[in-house]
Short mmCIF file of C-alpha atoms in Angstrom, two decimals:
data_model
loop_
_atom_site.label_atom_id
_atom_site.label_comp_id
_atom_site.label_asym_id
_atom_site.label_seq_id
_atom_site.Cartn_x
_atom_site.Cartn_y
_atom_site.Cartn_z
CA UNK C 1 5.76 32.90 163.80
CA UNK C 2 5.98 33.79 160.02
CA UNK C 3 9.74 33.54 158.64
CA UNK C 4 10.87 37.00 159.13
CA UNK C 5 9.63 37.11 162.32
CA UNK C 6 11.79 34.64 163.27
CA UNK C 7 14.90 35.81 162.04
CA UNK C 8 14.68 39.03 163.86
CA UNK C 9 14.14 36.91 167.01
CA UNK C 10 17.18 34.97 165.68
CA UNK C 11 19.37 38.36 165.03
CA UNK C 12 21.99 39.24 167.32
CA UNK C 13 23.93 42.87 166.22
CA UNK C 14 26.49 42.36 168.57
CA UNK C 15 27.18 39.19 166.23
CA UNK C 16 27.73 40.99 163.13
CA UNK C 17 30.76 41.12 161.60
CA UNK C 18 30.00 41.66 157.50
CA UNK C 19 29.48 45.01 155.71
CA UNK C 20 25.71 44.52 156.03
CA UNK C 21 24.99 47.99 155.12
CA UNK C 22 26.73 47.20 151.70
CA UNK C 23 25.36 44.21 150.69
CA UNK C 24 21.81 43.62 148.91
CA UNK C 25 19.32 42.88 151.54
CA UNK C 26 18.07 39.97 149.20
CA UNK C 27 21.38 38.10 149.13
CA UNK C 28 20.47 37.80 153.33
CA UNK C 29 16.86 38.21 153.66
CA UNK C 30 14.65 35.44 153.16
CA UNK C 31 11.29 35.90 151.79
CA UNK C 32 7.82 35.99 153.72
CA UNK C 33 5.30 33.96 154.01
CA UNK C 34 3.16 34.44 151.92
CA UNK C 35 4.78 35.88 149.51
CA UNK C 36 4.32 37.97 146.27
CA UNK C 37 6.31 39.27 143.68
CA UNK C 38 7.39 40.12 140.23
CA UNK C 39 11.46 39.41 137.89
CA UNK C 40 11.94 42.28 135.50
CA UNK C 41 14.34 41.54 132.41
CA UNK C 42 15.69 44.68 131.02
CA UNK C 43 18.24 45.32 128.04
CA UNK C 44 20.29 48.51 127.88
CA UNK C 45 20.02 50.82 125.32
CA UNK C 46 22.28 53.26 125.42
CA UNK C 47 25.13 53.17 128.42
CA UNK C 48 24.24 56.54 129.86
CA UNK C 49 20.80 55.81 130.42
CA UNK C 50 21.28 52.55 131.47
CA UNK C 51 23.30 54.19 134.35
CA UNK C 52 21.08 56.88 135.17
CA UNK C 53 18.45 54.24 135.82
CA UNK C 54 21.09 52.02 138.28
CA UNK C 55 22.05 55.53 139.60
CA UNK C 56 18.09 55.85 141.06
CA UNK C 57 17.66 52.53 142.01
CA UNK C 58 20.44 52.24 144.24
CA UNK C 59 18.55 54.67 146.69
CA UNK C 60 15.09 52.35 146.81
CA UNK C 61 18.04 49.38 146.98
CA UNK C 62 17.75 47.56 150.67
CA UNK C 63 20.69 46.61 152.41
CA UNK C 64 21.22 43.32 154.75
CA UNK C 65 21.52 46.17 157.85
CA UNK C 66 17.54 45.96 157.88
CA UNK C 67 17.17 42.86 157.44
CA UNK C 68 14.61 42.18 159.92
CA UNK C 69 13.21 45.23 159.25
CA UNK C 70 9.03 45.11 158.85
CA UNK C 71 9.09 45.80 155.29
CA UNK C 72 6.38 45.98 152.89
CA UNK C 73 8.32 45.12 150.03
CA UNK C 74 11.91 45.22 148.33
CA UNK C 75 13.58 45.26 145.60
CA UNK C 76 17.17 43.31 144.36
CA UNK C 77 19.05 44.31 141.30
CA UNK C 78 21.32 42.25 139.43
CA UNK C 79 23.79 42.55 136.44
CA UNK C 80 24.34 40.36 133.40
CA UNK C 81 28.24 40.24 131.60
CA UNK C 82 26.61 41.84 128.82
CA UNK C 83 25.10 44.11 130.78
CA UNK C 84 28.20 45.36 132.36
CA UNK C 85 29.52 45.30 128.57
CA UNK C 86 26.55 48.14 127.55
CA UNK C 87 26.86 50.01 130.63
CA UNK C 88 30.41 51.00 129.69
CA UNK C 89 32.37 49.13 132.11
CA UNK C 90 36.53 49.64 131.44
CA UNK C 91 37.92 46.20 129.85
CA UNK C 92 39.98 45.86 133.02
CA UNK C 93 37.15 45.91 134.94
CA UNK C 94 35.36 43.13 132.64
CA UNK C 95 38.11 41.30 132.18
CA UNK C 96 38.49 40.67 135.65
CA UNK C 97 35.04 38.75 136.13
CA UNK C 98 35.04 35.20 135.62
CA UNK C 99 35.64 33.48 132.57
CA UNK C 100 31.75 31.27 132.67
CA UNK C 101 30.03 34.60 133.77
CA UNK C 102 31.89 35.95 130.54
CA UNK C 103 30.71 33.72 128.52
CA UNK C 104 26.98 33.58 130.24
CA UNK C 105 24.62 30.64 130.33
CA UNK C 106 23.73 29.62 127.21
CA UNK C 107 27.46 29.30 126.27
CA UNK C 108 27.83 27.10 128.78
CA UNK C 109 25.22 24.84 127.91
CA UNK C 110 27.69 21.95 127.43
CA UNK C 111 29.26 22.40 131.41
CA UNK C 112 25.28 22.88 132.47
CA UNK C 113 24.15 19.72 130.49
CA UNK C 114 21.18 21.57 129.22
CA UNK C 115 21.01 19.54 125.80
CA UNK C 116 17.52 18.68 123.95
CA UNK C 117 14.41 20.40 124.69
CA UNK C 118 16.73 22.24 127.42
CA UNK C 119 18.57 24.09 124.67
CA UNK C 120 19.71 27.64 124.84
CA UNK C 121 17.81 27.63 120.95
CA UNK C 122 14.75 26.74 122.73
CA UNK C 123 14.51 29.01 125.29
CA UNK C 124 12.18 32.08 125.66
CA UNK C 125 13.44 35.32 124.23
CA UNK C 126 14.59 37.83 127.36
CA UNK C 127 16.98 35.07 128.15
CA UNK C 128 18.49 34.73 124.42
CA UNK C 129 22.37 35.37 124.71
CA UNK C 130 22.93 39.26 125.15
CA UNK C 131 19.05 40.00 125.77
CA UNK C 132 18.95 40.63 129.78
CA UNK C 133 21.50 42.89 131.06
CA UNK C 134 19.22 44.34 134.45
CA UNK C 135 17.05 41.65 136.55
CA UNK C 136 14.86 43.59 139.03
CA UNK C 137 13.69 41.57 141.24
CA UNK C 138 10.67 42.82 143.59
CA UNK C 139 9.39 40.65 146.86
CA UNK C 140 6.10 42.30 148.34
CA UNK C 141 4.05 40.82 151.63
CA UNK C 142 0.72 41.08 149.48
CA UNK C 143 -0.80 42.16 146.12
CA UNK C 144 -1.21 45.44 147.31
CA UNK C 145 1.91 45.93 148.27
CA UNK C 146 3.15 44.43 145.11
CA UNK C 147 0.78 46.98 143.32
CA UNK C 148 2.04 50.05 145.24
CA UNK C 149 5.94 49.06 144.23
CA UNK C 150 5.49 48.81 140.86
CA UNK C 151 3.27 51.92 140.24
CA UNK C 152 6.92 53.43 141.69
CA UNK C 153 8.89 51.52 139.65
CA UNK C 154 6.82 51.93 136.79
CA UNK C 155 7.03 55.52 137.22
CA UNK C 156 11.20 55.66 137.54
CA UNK C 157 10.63 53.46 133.99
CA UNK C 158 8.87 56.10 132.32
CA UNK C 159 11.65 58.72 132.98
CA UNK C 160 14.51 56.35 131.50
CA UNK C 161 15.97 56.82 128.29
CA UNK C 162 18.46 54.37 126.67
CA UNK C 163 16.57 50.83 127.78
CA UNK C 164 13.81 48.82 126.83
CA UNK C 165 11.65 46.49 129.20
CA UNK C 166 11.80 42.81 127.81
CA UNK C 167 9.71 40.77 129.82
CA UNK C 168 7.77 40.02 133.47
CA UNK C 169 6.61 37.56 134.98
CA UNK C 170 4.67 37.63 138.48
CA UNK C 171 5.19 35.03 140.94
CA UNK C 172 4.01 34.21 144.50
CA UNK C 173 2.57 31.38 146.95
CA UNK C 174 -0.22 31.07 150.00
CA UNK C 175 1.23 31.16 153.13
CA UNK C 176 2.36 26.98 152.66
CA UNK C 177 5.12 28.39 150.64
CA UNK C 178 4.94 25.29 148.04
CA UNK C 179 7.23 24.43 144.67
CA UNK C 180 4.18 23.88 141.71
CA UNK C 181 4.54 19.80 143.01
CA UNK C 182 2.87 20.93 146.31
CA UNK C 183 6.07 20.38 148.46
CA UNK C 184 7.04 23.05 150.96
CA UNK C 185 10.44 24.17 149.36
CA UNK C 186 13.46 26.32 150.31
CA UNK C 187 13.27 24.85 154.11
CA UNK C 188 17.16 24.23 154.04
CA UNK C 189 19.10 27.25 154.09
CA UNK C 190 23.40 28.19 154.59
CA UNK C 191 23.67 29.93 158.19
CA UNK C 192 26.48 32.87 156.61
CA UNK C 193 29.08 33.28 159.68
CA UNK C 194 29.55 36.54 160.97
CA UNK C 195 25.86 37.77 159.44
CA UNK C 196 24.72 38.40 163.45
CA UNK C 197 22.10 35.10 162.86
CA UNK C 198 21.83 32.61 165.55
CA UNK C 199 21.40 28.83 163.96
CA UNK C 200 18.36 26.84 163.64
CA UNK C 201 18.73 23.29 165.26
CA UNK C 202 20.15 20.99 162.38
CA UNK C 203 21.48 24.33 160.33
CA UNK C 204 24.54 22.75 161.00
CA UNK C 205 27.72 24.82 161.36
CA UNK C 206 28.10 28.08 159.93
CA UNK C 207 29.61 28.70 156.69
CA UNK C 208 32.64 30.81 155.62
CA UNK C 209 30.86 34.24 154.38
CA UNK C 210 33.16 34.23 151.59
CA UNK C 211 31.21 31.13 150.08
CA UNK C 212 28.09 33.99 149.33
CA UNK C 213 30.18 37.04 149.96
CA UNK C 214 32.41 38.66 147.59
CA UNK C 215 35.90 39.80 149.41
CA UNK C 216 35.40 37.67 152.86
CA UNK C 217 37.25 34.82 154.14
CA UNK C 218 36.08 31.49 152.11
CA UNK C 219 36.30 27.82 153.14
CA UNK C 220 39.49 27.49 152.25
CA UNK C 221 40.80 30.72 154.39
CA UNK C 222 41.31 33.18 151.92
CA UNK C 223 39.05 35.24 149.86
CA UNK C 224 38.00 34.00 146.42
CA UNK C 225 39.04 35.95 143.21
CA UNK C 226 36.85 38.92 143.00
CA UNK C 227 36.15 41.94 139.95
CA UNK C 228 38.21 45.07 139.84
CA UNK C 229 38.77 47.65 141.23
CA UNK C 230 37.54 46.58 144.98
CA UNK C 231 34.78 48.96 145.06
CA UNK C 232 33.31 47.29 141.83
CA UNK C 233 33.78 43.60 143.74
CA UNK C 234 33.68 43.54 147.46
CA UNK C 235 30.33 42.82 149.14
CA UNK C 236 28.96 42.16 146.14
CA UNK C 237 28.07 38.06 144.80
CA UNK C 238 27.00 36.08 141.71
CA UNK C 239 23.74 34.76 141.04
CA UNK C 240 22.41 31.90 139.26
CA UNK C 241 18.94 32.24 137.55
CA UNK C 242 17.31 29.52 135.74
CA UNK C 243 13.32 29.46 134.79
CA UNK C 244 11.53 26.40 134.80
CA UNK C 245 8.05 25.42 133.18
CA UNK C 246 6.89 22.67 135.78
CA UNK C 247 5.26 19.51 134.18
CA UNK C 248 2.56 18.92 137.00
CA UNK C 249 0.59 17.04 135.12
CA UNK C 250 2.92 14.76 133.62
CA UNK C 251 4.07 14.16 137.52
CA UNK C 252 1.16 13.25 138.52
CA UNK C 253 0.41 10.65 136.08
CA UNK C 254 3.37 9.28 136.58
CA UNK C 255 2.61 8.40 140.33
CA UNK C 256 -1.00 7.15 139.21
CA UNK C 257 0.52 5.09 136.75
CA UNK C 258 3.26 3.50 139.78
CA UNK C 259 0.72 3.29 142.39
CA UNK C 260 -2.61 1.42 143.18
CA UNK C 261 -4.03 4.45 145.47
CA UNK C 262 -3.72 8.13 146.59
CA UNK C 263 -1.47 6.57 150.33
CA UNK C 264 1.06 5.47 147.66
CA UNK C 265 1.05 8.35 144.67
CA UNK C 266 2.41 10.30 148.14
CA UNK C 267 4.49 8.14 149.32
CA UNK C 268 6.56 7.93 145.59
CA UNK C 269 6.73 11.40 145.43
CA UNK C 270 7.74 11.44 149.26
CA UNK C 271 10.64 9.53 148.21
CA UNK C 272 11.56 10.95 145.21
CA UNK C 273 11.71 14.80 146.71
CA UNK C 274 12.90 13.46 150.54
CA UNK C 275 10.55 15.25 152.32
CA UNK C 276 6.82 15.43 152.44
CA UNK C 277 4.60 17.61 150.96
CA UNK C 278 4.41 19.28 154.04
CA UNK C 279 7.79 20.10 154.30
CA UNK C 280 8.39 16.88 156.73
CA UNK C 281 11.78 14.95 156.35
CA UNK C 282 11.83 11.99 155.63
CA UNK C 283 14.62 10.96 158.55
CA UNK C 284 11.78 12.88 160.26
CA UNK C 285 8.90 11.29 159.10
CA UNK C 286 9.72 7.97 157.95
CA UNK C 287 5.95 6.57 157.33
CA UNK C 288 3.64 9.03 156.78
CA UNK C 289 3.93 13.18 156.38
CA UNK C 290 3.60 15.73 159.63
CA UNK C 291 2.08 18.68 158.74
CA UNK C 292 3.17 20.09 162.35
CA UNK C 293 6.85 18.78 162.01
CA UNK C 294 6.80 20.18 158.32
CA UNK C 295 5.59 23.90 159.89
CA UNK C 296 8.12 23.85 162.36
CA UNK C 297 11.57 25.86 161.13
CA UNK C 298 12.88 24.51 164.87
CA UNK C 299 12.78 20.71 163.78
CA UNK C 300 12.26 20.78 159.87
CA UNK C 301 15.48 20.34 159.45
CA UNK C 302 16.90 18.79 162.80
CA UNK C 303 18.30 15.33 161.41
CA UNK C 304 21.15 13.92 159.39
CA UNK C 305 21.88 10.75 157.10
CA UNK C 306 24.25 9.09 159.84
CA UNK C 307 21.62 6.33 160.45
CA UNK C 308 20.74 6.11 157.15
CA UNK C 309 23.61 5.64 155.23
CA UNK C 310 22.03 2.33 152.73
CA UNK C 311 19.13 5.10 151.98
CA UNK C 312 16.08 2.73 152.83
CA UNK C 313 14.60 5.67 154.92
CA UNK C 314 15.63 8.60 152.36
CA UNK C 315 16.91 7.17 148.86
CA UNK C 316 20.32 8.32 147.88
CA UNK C 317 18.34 10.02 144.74
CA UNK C 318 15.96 11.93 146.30
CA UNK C 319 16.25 15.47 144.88
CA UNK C 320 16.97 16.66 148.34
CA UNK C 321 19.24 14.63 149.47
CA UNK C 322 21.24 14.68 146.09
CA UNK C 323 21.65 18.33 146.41
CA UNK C 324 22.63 18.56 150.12
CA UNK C 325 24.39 15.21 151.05
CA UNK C 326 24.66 16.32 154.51
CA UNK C 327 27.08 13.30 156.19
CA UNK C 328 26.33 10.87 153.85
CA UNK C 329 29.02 8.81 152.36
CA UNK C 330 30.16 9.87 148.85
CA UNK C 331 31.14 7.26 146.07
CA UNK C 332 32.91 10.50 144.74
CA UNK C 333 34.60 12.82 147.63
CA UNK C 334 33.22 16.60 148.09
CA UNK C 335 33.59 19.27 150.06
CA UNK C 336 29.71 20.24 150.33
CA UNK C 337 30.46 23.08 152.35
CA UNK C 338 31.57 24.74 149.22
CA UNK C 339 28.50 23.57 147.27
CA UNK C 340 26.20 25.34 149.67
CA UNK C 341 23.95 28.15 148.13
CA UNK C 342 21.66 30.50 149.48
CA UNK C 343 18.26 30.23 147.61
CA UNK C 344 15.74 33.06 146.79
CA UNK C 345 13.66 30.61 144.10
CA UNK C 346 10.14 31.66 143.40
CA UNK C 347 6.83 29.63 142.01
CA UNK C 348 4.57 30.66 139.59
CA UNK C 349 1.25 29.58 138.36
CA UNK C 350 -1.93 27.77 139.61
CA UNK C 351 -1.73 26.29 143.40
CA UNK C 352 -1.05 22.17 142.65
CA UNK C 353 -3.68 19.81 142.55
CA UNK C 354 -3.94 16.02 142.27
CA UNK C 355 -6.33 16.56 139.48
CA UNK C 356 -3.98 17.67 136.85
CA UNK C 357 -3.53 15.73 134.54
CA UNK C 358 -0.70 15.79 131.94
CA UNK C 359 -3.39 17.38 128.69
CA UNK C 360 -2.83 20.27 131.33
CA UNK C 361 0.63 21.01 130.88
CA UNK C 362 0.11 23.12 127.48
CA UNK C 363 -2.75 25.15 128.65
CA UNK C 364 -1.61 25.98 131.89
CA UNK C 365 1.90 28.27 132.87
CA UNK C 366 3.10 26.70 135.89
CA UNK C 367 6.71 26.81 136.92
CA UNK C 368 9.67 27.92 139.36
CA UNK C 369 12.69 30.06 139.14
CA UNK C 370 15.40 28.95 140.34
CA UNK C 371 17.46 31.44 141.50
CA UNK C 372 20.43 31.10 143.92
CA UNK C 373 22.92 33.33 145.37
CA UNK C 374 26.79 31.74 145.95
CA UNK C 375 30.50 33.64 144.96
CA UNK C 376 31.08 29.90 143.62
CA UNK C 377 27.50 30.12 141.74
CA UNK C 378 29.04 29.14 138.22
CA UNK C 379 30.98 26.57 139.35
CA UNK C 380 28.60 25.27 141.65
CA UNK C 381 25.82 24.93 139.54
CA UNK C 382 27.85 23.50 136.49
CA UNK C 383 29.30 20.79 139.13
CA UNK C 384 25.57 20.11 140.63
CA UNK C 385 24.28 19.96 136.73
CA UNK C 386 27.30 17.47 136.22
CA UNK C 387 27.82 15.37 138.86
CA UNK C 388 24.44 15.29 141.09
CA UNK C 389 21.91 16.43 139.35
CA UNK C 390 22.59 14.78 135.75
CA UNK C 391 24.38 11.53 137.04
CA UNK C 392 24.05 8.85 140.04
CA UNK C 393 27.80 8.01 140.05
CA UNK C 394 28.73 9.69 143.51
CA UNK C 395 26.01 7.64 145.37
CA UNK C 396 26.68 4.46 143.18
CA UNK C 397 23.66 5.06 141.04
CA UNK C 398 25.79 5.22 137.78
CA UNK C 399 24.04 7.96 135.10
CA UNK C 400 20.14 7.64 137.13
CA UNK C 401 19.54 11.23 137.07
CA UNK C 402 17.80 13.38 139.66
CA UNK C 403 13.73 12.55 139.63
CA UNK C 404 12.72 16.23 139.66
CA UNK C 405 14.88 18.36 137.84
CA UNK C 406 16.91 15.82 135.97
CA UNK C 407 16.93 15.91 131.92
CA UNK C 408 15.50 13.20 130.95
CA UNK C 409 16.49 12.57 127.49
CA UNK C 410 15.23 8.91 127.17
CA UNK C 411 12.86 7.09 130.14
CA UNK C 412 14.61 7.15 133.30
CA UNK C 413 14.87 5.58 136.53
CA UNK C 414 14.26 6.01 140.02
CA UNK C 415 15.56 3.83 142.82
CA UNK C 416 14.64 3.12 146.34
CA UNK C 417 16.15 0.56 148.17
CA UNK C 418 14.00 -1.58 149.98
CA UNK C 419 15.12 -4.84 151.87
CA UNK C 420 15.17 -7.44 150.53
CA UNK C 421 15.77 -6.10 146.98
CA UNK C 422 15.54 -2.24 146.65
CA UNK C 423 13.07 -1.24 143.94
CA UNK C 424 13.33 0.93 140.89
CA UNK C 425 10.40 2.67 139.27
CA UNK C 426 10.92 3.23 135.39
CA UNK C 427 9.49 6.25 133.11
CA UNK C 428 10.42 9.51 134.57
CA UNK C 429 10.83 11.91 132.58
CA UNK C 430 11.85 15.60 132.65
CA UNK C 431 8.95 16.86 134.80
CA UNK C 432 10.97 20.50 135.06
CA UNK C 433 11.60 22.04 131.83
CA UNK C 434 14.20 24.69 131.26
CA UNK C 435 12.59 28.15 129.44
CA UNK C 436 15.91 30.10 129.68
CA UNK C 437 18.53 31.66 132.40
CA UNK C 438 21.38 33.60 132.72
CA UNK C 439 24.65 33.98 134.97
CA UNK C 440 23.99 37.64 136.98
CA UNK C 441 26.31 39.57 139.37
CA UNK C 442 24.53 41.12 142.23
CA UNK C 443 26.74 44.05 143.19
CA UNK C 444 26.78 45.59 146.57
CA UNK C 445 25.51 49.59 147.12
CA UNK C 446 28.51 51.15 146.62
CA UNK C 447 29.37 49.14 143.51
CA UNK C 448 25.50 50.12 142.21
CA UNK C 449 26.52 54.20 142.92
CA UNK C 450 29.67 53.14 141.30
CA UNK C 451 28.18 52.19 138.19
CA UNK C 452 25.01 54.19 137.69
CA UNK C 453 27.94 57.45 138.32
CA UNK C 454 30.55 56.06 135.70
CA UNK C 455 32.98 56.71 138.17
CA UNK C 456 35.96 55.03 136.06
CA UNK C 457 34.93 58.34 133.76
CA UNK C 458 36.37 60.42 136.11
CA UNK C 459 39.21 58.65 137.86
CA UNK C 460 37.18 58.75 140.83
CA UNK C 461 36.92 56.23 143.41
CA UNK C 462 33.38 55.83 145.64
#
């Protein structure tokens, strides 16, 4: 049963109890498998056009009330600061978003750690400061499909005035649903409360909806801050893009050069992501990888780090297990419940092989973007950059940096504790290289109608 599939089996309307015929069916809807699609980067022009455009979009816009609709494709829209800035937006109305989605990515490159070759000046141009105001984002079941879409969307294009296209870039993956490393990613997903969605075993509890959704109840009780007026805010979220170039090749030198054969090279790399390339966990799958376990969304992610707590099944600095701590125990106390994000990242470029080799990495365009939804996003992603991603100290691993999307600016380390001595593996190195990103709002229908009518124009409320 294909991932959809599954969640309409999973749905239960009777459950609901969010606006989901407000929100963007991407900030619920997970993609297929396979899966195909295509991120659009446009820069407005000229206000009124750039308005007109959001005014027609809205209608080809899904919302999270079909969500386990059999769709062929769909489409998710999302707003830059500076976007909102050329679209005309009243200063009360900007002025009310928050102060890092204000100042946008690359002026936070300090709070995101993104120093060196992860420099804003480095990155690609659409994601220069003040290039992308629109991200379109399209998910399709096939080519064809993908095809079909963008004929349509090439077609509302052609009748815009007032903005310029700045950049694509396709993406997609086989029905394994693998990262460019040839692990099975986005397995562990937020169940939203109140979204009608029954859990998965090991989905743990259901989280606040006002973690992801702008307006609702949060963790704490209360709704978090949200942009003005309401219309503009409620149902709507923030959304954290960030495009990597993946360093296959360097990866997989790496584990030659650590092990003696092919049983080991997996076995690093097991350990260093915390699952399999399968998708099996390693709480799971201690000794060798599952392919069946790793298929199966009903025991994938059945298990927690009670029994585990020293890290000699799953290291502490596993890239999954730094990002989701689950019940282990923290050198530095958080509240992961309100680190949780929903993720809609995306791969790009050949299928993995163990035959790439490092000379690779210039000649071939391999990569992910990481994209995640969360009404914390800014915060959450300048805390992960800080404190789990960029530094070991909250699972006693002082400044050892996460394996596989750490920045590496000198050789780095990777531990695994083994009895009797755990062991630590030198020269990793940034095998995920940042090409550019940007802080987005994803705003709900009516805030889309909103917008594309320049309703603050007329005094006139939605």
């Amino acid at each position: 049963m294909g991932i959809l599939q599954e969640l309409s089996a999973r749905f239960r309307p009777d459950k609901v109890k969010l606006q989901l015929d407000d929100i963007q069916a991407l900030i619920l809807r997970s993609r297929p498998e396979p899966y195909v699609g295509i991120h659009s980067m446009i820069h407005v022009d000229e206000a009124a056009g750039g308005r007109d455009l959001l005014r027609r979009l809205a209608d080809h816009i899904p919302a999270a009330s079909g969500w386990t609709d059999e769709l062929d494709s769909w489409t998710g829209v999302a707003i830059s600061y500076d976007g909102l800035k050329a679209l005309g937006l009243p200063e009360t109305s900007l002025e009310s978003f928050p102060l890092a989605f204000q100042q946008g990515m690359a002026a936070r490159a300090e709070q995101l750690r993104d120093f060196g070759e992860n420099a804003p000046e480095t990155w690609e141009d659409p994601y220069r400061p003040g290039t992308c105001h629109i991200a379109l984002t399209i998910y399709a079941r096939d080519d064809d499909a993908l095809d079909d879409v963008l004929a349509k969307a090439e077609a509302e294009l052609e009748k815009s005035t007032g903005i310029t296209l700045i950049g694509t870039h396709r993406f997609g993956a086989d029905e394994d649903a693998k990262n460019p490393f040839g692990f099975r990613d986005s397995i562990s997903q937020p169940l939203v409360d109140g979204s009608g969605v029954d859990p998965l075993p090991g989905q743990e509890r259901a989280i606040a909806p006002g973690e992801f959704i702008l307006g609702e109840n949060s963790e704490t009780g209360s709704p978090l801050a949200m942009p003005q007026p309401a219309p503009l805010g409620r149902n709507g979220s923030y959304i954290v893009l960030r495009k990597y170039q993946s360093r296959v090749g360097a990866f997989n030198d790496f584990l030659r050069e650590q092990s003696a054969d092919e049983g080991e090279q997996d076995y690093i790399a097991a350990k260093m992501f915390g699952r399999w390339q399968s998708g099996a966990p390693l709480p799971l799958a201690p000794d060798r990888d599952d392919p069946e376990l790793g298929a199966d969304s009903r025991r994938n992610n059945d298990f927690s780090y009670e029994d585990d707590h020293r890290g000699l099944v799953c290291p502490h600095a596993a890239h999954m297990r730094r990002l989701n701590p689950r019940d282990s125990q923290l050198t530095i106390l958080s509240d992961v419940n309100i680190h949780r994000i929903i993720r809609r990242s995306s791969t790009y470029g050949p299928k993995w092989s163990r035959d790439v080799t490092s000379e690779s990495d210039a000649q071939e365009d391999r990569g992910l973007f990481f994209i995640f939804i969360s009404a914390r996003a800014f915060d959450t992603i300048e805390f992960l950059q800080q404190e789990w991603i960029n530094r070991g100290n909250f699972v006693d691993l002082g400044e050892e940096r996460d394996p596989i999307v750490g920045l590496h600016q000198t050789s780095g380390t990777f531990t695994i504790p083994e009895t009797p001595v755990r062991r630590k593996i030198d020269g990793v190195t940034t095998f995920n290289r940042l090409r550019g990103g940007e802080y987005m709002f994803m705003p709900s229908l009516t805030a889309l109608r909103w917008i594309g009518d320049g309703a603050w124009d007329e005094g006139a409320s939605p």
